[in-house]
Amino acid sequence: MDFNQIFREKTKNFSITVIRNLSSLAFSDDIYITRKQIIRSATSAVSRARSEKEKFVFVVEEIDETQLCLKSLKN
């Protein structure tokens, strides 16, 4: 398996994990927007990783955004 395949698989697993963890949270108006943005950025990272035209840096930025939003939920 080459680097691109490994990276695609890892981003896919990251996105699935994020979605599953957010799905288990109780619904709250307070976190609705943040949850929506987290899912959007996590799934965007996967689609960018799958695109041959996208640069690695854009995928990393999407994952960073996801992690930042996750930290804001934690606080």
PDB file of N, CA and C in Angstrom:
ATOM      1  N   MET A   1       0.860  -1.183   0.000  1.00  0.00           N
ATOM      2  CA  MET A   1       0.000   0.000   0.000  1.00  0.00           C
ATOM      3  C   MET A   1       0.901   1.240   0.000  1.00  0.00           C
ATOM      4  N   ASP A   2       0.641   2.173  -0.886  1.00  0.00           N
ATOM      5  CA  ASP A   2       1.468   3.379  -0.946  1.00  0.00           C
ATOM      6  C   ASP A   2       0.963   4.447   0.030  1.00  0.00           C
ATOM      7  N   PHE A   3       1.730   5.514   0.165  1.00  0.00           N
ATOM      8  CA  PHE A   3       1.406   6.582   1.111  1.00  0.00           C
ATOM      9  C   PHE A   3       0.017   7.157   0.875  1.00  0.00           C
ATOM     10  N   ASN A   4      -0.341   7.419  -0.370  1.00  0.00           N
ATOM     11  CA  ASN A   4      -1.645   8.017  -0.676  1.00  0.00           C
ATOM     12  C   ASN A   4      -2.801   7.128  -0.219  1.00  0.00           C
ATOM     13  N   GLN A   5      -2.675   5.840  -0.437  1.00  0.00           N
ATOM     14  CA  GLN A   5      -3.724   4.917  -0.005  1.00  0.00           C
ATOM     15  C   GLN A   5      -3.834   4.881   1.516  1.00  0.00           C
ATOM     16  N   ILE A   6      -2.694   4.851   2.183  1.00  0.00           N
ATOM     17  CA  ILE A   6      -2.690   4.849   3.650  1.00  0.00           C
ATOM     18  C   ILE A   6      -3.316   6.130   4.181  1.00  0.00           C
ATOM     19  N   PHE A   7      -2.930   7.256   3.583  1.00  0.00           N
ATOM     20  CA  PHE A   7      -3.455   8.548   4.017  1.00  0.00           C
ATOM     21  C   PHE A   7      -4.956   8.634   3.798  1.00  0.00           C
ATOM     22  N   ARG A   8      -5.423   8.171   2.668  1.00  0.00           N
ATOM     23  CA  ARG A   8      -6.866   8.168   2.387  1.00  0.00           C
ATOM     24  C   ARG A   8      -7.622   7.313   3.397  1.00  0.00           C
ATOM     25  N   GLU A   9      -7.075   6.150   3.709  1.00  0.00           N
ATOM     26  CA  GLU A   9      -7.720   5.258   4.673  1.00  0.00           C
ATOM     27  C   GLU A   9      -7.759   5.890   6.070  1.00  0.00           C
ATOM     28  N   LYS A  10      -6.680   6.525   6.465  1.00  0.00           N
ATOM     29  CA  LYS A  10      -6.630   7.159   7.786  1.00  0.00           C
ATOM     30  C   LYS A  10      -7.599   8.336   7.880  1.00  0.00           C
ATOM     31  N   THR A  11      -7.701   9.141   6.827  1.00  0.00           N
ATOM     32  CA  THR A  11      -8.645  10.265   6.864  1.00  0.00           C
ATOM     33  C   THR A  11     -10.081   9.762   6.879  1.00  0.00           C
ATOM     34  N   LYS A  12     -10.349   8.678   6.153  1.00  0.00           N
ATOM     35  CA  LYS A  12     -11.689   8.091   6.163  1.00  0.00           C
ATOM     36  C   LYS A  12     -12.035   7.586   7.564  1.00  0.00           C
ATOM     37  N   ASN A  13     -11.115   6.892   8.193  1.00  0.00           N
ATOM     38  CA  ASN A  13     -11.350   6.377   9.547  1.00  0.00           C
ATOM     39  C   ASN A  13     -11.527   7.526  10.546  1.00  0.00           C
ATOM     40  N   PHE A  14     -10.759   8.584  10.376  1.00  0.00           N
ATOM     41  CA  PHE A  14     -10.898   9.765  11.233  1.00  0.00           C
ATOM     42  C   PHE A  14     -12.302  10.341  11.118  1.00  0.00           C
ATOM     43  N   SER A  15     -12.766  10.501   9.897  1.00  0.00           N
ATOM     44  CA  SER A  15     -14.093  11.066   9.659  1.00  0.00           C
ATOM     45  C   SER A  15     -15.194  10.189  10.247  1.00  0.00           C
ATOM     46  N   ILE A  16     -15.088   8.901  10.056  1.00  0.00           N
ATOM     47  CA  ILE A  16     -16.085   7.976  10.603  1.00  0.00           C
ATOM     48  C   ILE A  16     -16.108   8.040  12.121  1.00  0.00           C
ATOM     49  N   THR A  17     -14.936   8.088  12.727  1.00  0.00           N
ATOM     50  CA  THR A  17     -14.841   8.183  14.184  1.00  0.00           C
ATOM     51  C   THR A  17     -15.475   9.465  14.696  1.00  0.00           C
ATOM     52  N   VAL A  18     -15.203  10.571  14.028  1.00  0.00           N
ATOM     53  CA  VAL A  18     -15.788  11.860  14.428  1.00  0.00           C
ATOM     54  C   VAL A  18     -17.303  11.802  14.348  1.00  0.00           C
ATOM     55  N   ILE A  19     -17.825  11.315  13.247  1.00  0.00           N
ATOM     56  CA  ILE A  19     -19.283  11.253  13.063  1.00  0.00           C
ATOM     57  C   ILE A  19     -19.927  10.351  14.116  1.00  0.00           C
ATOM     58  N   ARG A  20     -19.335   9.197  14.364  1.00  0.00           N
ATOM     59  CA  ARG A  20     -19.893   8.279  15.370  1.00  0.00           C
ATOM     60  C   ARG A  20     -19.891   8.910  16.756  1.00  0.00           C
ATOM     61  N   ASN A  21     -18.794   9.571  17.110  1.00  0.00           N
ATOM     62  CA  ASN A  21     -18.716  10.193  18.436  1.00  0.00           C
ATOM     63  C   ASN A  21     -19.708  11.339  18.584  1.00  0.00           C
ATOM     64  N   LEU A  22     -19.882  12.120  17.535  1.00  0.00           N
ATOM     65  CA  LEU A  22     -20.841  13.225  17.611  1.00  0.00           C
ATOM     66  C   LEU A  22     -22.277  12.722  17.606  1.00  0.00           C
ATOM     67  N   SER A  23     -22.520  11.614  16.945  1.00  0.00           N
ATOM     68  CA  SER A  23     -23.872  11.056  16.903  1.00  0.00           C
ATOM     69  C   SER A  23     -24.328  10.567  18.266  1.00  0.00           C
ATOM     70  N   SER A  24     -23.385  10.201  19.103  1.00  0.00           N
ATOM     71  CA  SER A  24     -23.752   9.689  20.422  1.00  0.00           C
ATOM     72  C   SER A  24     -24.063  10.806  21.424  1.00  0.00           C
ATOM     73  N   LEU A  25     -23.743  12.051  21.070  1.00  0.00           N
ATOM     74  CA  LEU A  25     -24.047  13.172  21.965  1.00  0.00           C
ATOM     75  C   LEU A  25     -25.529  13.509  21.917  1.00  0.00           C
ATOM     76  N   ALA A  26     -26.045  13.913  23.043  1.00  0.00           N
ATOM     77  CA  ALA A  26     -27.443  14.353  23.089  1.00  0.00           C
ATOM     78  C   ALA A  26     -27.587  15.646  22.287  1.00  0.00           C
ATOM     79  N   PHE A  27     -28.751  15.816  21.648  1.00  0.00           N
ATOM     80  CA  PHE A  27     -28.981  17.027  20.863  1.00  0.00           C
ATOM     81  C   PHE A  27     -29.069  18.230  21.780  1.00  0.00           C
ATOM     82  N   SER A  28     -28.427  19.296  21.346  1.00  0.00           N
ATOM     83  CA  SER A  28     -28.455  20.540  22.099  1.00  0.00           C
ATOM     84  C   SER A  28     -28.355  21.695  21.119  1.00  0.00           C
ATOM     85  N   ASP A  29     -29.181  22.709  21.317  1.00  0.00           N
ATOM     86  CA  ASP A  29     -29.103  23.894  20.467  1.00  0.00           C
ATOM     87  C   ASP A  29     -27.747  24.573  20.583  1.00  0.00           C
ATOM     88  N   ASP A  30     -27.143  24.479  21.769  1.00  0.00           N
ATOM     89  CA  ASP A  30     -25.859  25.131  22.009  1.00  0.00           C
ATOM     90  C   ASP A  30     -24.743  24.586  21.121  1.00  0.00           C
ATOM     91  N   ILE A  31     -24.771  23.299  20.854  1.00  0.00           N
ATOM     92  CA  ILE A  31     -23.685  22.713  20.075  1.00  0.00           C
ATOM     93  C   ILE A  31     -24.085  22.319  18.649  1.00  0.00           C
ATOM     94  N   TYR A  32     -25.297  22.624  18.259  1.00  0.00           N
ATOM     95  CA  TYR A  32     -25.776  22.238  16.936  1.00  0.00           C
ATOM     96  C   TYR A  32     -24.872  22.765  15.817  1.00  0.00           C
ATOM     97  N   ILE A  33     -24.572  24.047  15.840  1.00  0.00           N
ATOM     98  CA  ILE A  33     -23.768  24.662  14.782  1.00  0.00           C
ATOM     99  C   ILE A  33     -22.352  24.101  14.784  1.00  0.00           C
ATOM    100  N   THR A  34     -21.788  23.957  15.968  1.00  0.00           N
ATOM    101  CA  THR A  34     -20.427  23.423  16.067  1.00  0.00           C
ATOM    102  C   THR A  34     -20.377  21.983  15.574  1.00  0.00           C
ATOM    103  N   ARG A  35     -21.354  21.189  15.959  1.00  0.00           N
ATOM    104  CA  ARG A  35     -21.404  19.791  15.518  1.00  0.00           C
ATOM    105  C   ARG A  35     -21.512  19.728  13.994  1.00  0.00           C
ATOM    106  N   LYS A  36     -22.350  20.560  13.420  1.00  0.00           N
ATOM    107  CA  LYS A  36     -22.520  20.585  11.973  1.00  0.00           C
ATOM    108  C   LYS A  36     -21.209  20.951  11.275  1.00  0.00           C
ATOM    109  N   GLN A  37     -20.503  21.945  11.809  1.00  0.00           N
ATOM    110  CA  GLN A  37     -19.231  22.364  11.220  1.00  0.00           C
ATOM    111  C   GLN A  37     -18.162  21.279  11.356  1.00  0.00           C
ATOM    112  N   ILE A  38     -18.144  20.589  12.476  1.00  0.00           N
ATOM    113  CA  ILE A  38     -17.170  19.523  12.686  1.00  0.00           C
ATOM    114  C   ILE A  38     -17.377  18.402  11.663  1.00  0.00           C
ATOM    115  N   ILE A  39     -18.603  18.008  11.477  1.00  0.00           N
ATOM    116  CA  ILE A  39     -18.895  16.957  10.504  1.00  0.00           C
ATOM    117  C   ILE A  39     -18.539  17.426   9.100  1.00  0.00           C
ATOM    118  N   ARG A  40     -18.838  18.667   8.784  1.00  0.00           N
ATOM    119  CA  ARG A  40     -18.518  19.219   7.465  1.00  0.00           C
ATOM    120  C   ARG A  40     -17.004  19.204   7.217  1.00  0.00           C
ATOM    121  N   SER A  41     -16.221  19.651   8.196  1.00  0.00           N
ATOM    122  CA  SER A  41     -14.772  19.704   7.986  1.00  0.00           C
ATOM    123  C   SER A  41     -14.149  18.309   7.981  1.00  0.00           C
ATOM    124  N   ALA A  42     -14.678  17.398   8.790  1.00  0.00           N
ATOM    125  CA  ALA A  42     -14.144  16.025   8.811  1.00  0.00           C
ATOM    126  C   ALA A  42     -14.398  15.322   7.483  1.00  0.00           C
ATOM    127  N   THR A  43     -15.600  15.469   6.946  1.00  0.00           N
ATOM    128  CA  THR A  43     -15.910  14.815   5.670  1.00  0.00           C
ATOM    129  C   THR A  43     -15.217  15.520   4.501  1.00  0.00           C
ATOM    130  N   SER A  44     -14.992  16.812   4.631  1.00  0.00           N
ATOM    131  CA  SER A  44     -14.263  17.542   3.598  1.00  0.00           C
ATOM    132  C   SER A  44     -12.812  17.059   3.514  1.00  0.00           C
ATOM    133  N   ALA A  45     -12.232  16.750   4.661  1.00  0.00           N
ATOM    134  CA  ALA A  45     -10.860  16.230   4.672  1.00  0.00           C
ATOM    135  C   ALA A  45     -10.783  14.929   3.880  1.00  0.00           C
ATOM    136  N   VAL A  46     -11.790  14.084   4.029  1.00  0.00           N
ATOM    137  CA  VAL A  46     -11.807  12.807   3.302  1.00  0.00           C
ATOM    138  C   VAL A  46     -11.921  13.043   1.800  1.00  0.00           C
ATOM    139  N   SER A  47     -12.828  13.918   1.402  1.00  0.00           N
ATOM    140  CA  SER A  47     -12.994  14.151  -0.031  1.00  0.00           C
ATOM    141  C   SER A  47     -11.759  14.816  -0.632  1.00  0.00           C
ATOM    142  N   ARG A  48     -11.130  15.694   0.113  1.00  0.00           N
ATOM    143  CA  ARG A  48      -9.894  16.322  -0.381  1.00  0.00           C
ATOM    144  C   ARG A  48      -8.767  15.295  -0.476  1.00  0.00           C
ATOM    145  N   ALA A  49      -8.687  14.387   0.472  1.00  0.00           N
ATOM    146  CA  ALA A  49      -7.644  13.355   0.445  1.00  0.00           C
ATOM    147  C   ALA A  49      -7.821  12.426  -0.744  1.00  0.00           C
ATOM    148  N   ARG A  50      -9.057  12.220  -1.164  1.00  0.00           N
ATOM    149  CA  ARG A  50      -9.328  11.334  -2.291  1.00  0.00           C
ATOM    150  C   ARG A  50      -9.063  12.003  -3.632  1.00  0.00           C
ATOM    151  N   SER A  51      -9.055  13.307  -3.665  1.00  0.00           N
ATOM    152  CA  SER A  51      -8.839  14.033  -4.905  1.00  0.00           C
ATOM    153  C   SER A  51      -7.346  14.084  -5.234  1.00  0.00           C
ATOM    154  N   GLU A  52      -7.014  13.724  -6.427  1.00  0.00           N
ATOM    155  CA  GLU A  52      -5.614  13.771  -6.850  1.00  0.00           C
ATOM    156  C   GLU A  52      -5.128  15.210  -7.032  1.00  0.00           C
ATOM    157  N   LYS A  53      -6.047  16.122  -7.263  1.00  0.00           N
ATOM    158  CA  LYS A  53      -5.675  17.515  -7.507  1.00  0.00           C
ATOM    159  C   LYS A  53      -5.398  18.298  -6.231  1.00  0.00           C
ATOM    160  N   GLU A  54      -5.986  17.872  -5.140  1.00  0.00           N
ATOM    161  CA  GLU A  54      -5.834  18.599  -3.879  1.00  0.00           C
ATOM    162  C   GLU A  54      -4.436  18.409  -3.310  1.00  0.00           C
ATOM    163  N   LYS A  55      -3.974  19.447  -2.674  1.00  0.00           N
ATOM    164  CA  LYS A  55      -2.664  19.376  -2.042  1.00  0.00           C
ATOM    165  C   LYS A  55      -2.812  18.888  -0.611  1.00  0.00           C
ATOM    166  N   PHE A  56      -1.791  18.215  -0.150  1.00  0.00           N
ATOM    167  CA  PHE A  56      -1.753  17.657   1.193  1.00  0.00           C
ATOM    168  C   PHE A  56      -2.059  18.707   2.248  1.00  0.00           C
ATOM    169  N   VAL A  57      -1.568  19.925   2.052  1.00  0.00           N
ATOM    170  CA  VAL A  57      -1.734  20.984   3.053  1.00  0.00           C
ATOM    171  C   VAL A  57      -3.202  21.314   3.286  1.00  0.00           C
ATOM    172  N   PHE A  58      -4.036  21.238   2.268  1.00  0.00           N
ATOM    173  CA  PHE A  58      -5.458  21.536   2.428  1.00  0.00           C
ATOM    174  C   PHE A  58      -6.156  20.476   3.286  1.00  0.00           C
ATOM    175  N   VAL A  59      -5.745  19.241   3.126  1.00  0.00           N
ATOM    176  CA  VAL A  59      -6.319  18.164   3.931  1.00  0.00           C
ATOM    177  C   VAL A  59      -5.940  18.360   5.392  1.00  0.00           C
ATOM    178  N   VAL A  60      -4.691  18.691   5.626  1.00  0.00           N
ATOM    179  CA  VAL A  60      -4.225  18.929   6.996  1.00  0.00           C
ATOM    180  C   VAL A  60      -4.966  20.108   7.615  1.00  0.00           C
ATOM    181  N   GLU A  61      -5.216  21.155   6.848  1.00  0.00           N
ATOM    182  CA  GLU A  61      -5.973  22.306   7.350  1.00  0.00           C
ATOM    183  C   GLU A  61      -7.385  21.903   7.768  1.00  0.00           C
ATOM    184  N   GLU A  62      -8.031  21.064   6.982  1.00  0.00           N
ATOM    185  CA  GLU A  62      -9.382  20.604   7.323  1.00  0.00           C
ATOM    186  C   GLU A  62      -9.363  19.788   8.619  1.00  0.00           C
ATOM    187  N   ILE A  63      -8.364  18.936   8.769  1.00  0.00           N
ATOM    188  CA  ILE A  63      -8.261  18.135   9.982  1.00  0.00           C
ATOM    189  C   ILE A  63      -7.963  19.026  11.185  1.00  0.00           C
ATOM    190  N   ASP A  64      -7.110  20.031  10.997  1.00  0.00           N
ATOM    191  CA  ASP A  64      -6.829  20.987  12.079  1.00  0.00           C
ATOM    192  C   ASP A  64      -8.092  21.723  12.502  1.00  0.00           C
ATOM    193  N   GLU A  65      -8.890  22.132  11.525  1.00  0.00           N
ATOM    194  CA  GLU A  65     -10.149  22.821  11.828  1.00  0.00           C
ATOM    195  C   GLU A  65     -11.081  21.909  12.619  1.00  0.00           C
ATOM    196  N   THR A  66     -11.141  20.655  12.214  1.00  0.00           N
ATOM    197  CA  THR A  66     -11.979  19.688  12.923  1.00  0.00           C
ATOM    198  C   THR A  66     -11.532  19.541  14.366  1.00  0.00           C
ATOM    199  N   GLN A  67     -10.226  19.405  14.570  1.00  0.00           N
ATOM    200  CA  GLN A  67      -9.701  19.246  15.916  1.00  0.00           C
ATOM    201  C   GLN A  67      -9.947  20.497  16.767  1.00  0.00           C
ATOM    202  N   LEU A  68      -9.827  21.672  16.186  1.00  0.00           N
ATOM    203  CA  LEU A  68     -10.094  22.908  16.895  1.00  0.00           C
ATOM    204  C   LEU A  68     -11.551  22.964  17.349  1.00  0.00           C
ATOM    205  N   CYS A  69     -12.460  22.597  16.468  1.00  0.00           N
ATOM    206  CA  CYS A  69     -13.885  22.581  16.827  1.00  0.00           C
ATOM    207  C   CYS A  69     -14.169  21.538  17.911  1.00  0.00           C
ATOM    208  N   LEU A  70     -13.523  20.389  17.818  1.00  0.00           N
ATOM    209  CA  LEU A  70     -13.712  19.361  18.842  1.00  0.00           C
ATOM    210  C   LEU A  70     -13.250  19.861  20.220  1.00  0.00           C
ATOM    211  N   LYS A  71     -12.137  20.583  20.228  1.00  0.00           N
ATOM    212  CA  LYS A  71     -11.647  21.145  21.487  1.00  0.00           C
ATOM    213  C   LYS A  71     -12.625  22.168  22.059  1.00  0.00           C
ATOM    214  N   SER A  72     -13.270  22.938  21.178  1.00  0.00           N
ATOM    215  CA  SER A  72     -14.240  23.939  21.661  1.00  0.00           C
ATOM    216  C   SER A  72     -15.452  23.264  22.276  1.00  0.00           C
ATOM    217  N   LEU A  73     -15.821  22.087  21.791  1.00  0.00           N
ATOM    218  CA  LEU A  73     -16.929  21.335  22.387  1.00  0.00           C
ATOM    219  C   LEU A  73     -16.557  20.815  23.771  1.00  0.00           C
ATOM    220  N   LYS A  74     -15.307  20.471  23.908  1.00  0.00           N
ATOM    221  CA  LYS A  74     -14.819  19.886  25.158  1.00  0.00           C
ATOM    222  C   LYS A  74     -14.856  20.914  26.295  1.00  0.00           C
ATOM    223  N   ASN A  75     -14.622  22.187  25.961  1.00  0.00           N
ATOM    224  CA  ASN A  75     -14.568  23.244  26.982  1.00  0.00           C
ATOM    225  C   ASN A  75     -15.918  23.753  27.378  1.00  0.00           C
TER     226      ASN A  75
END
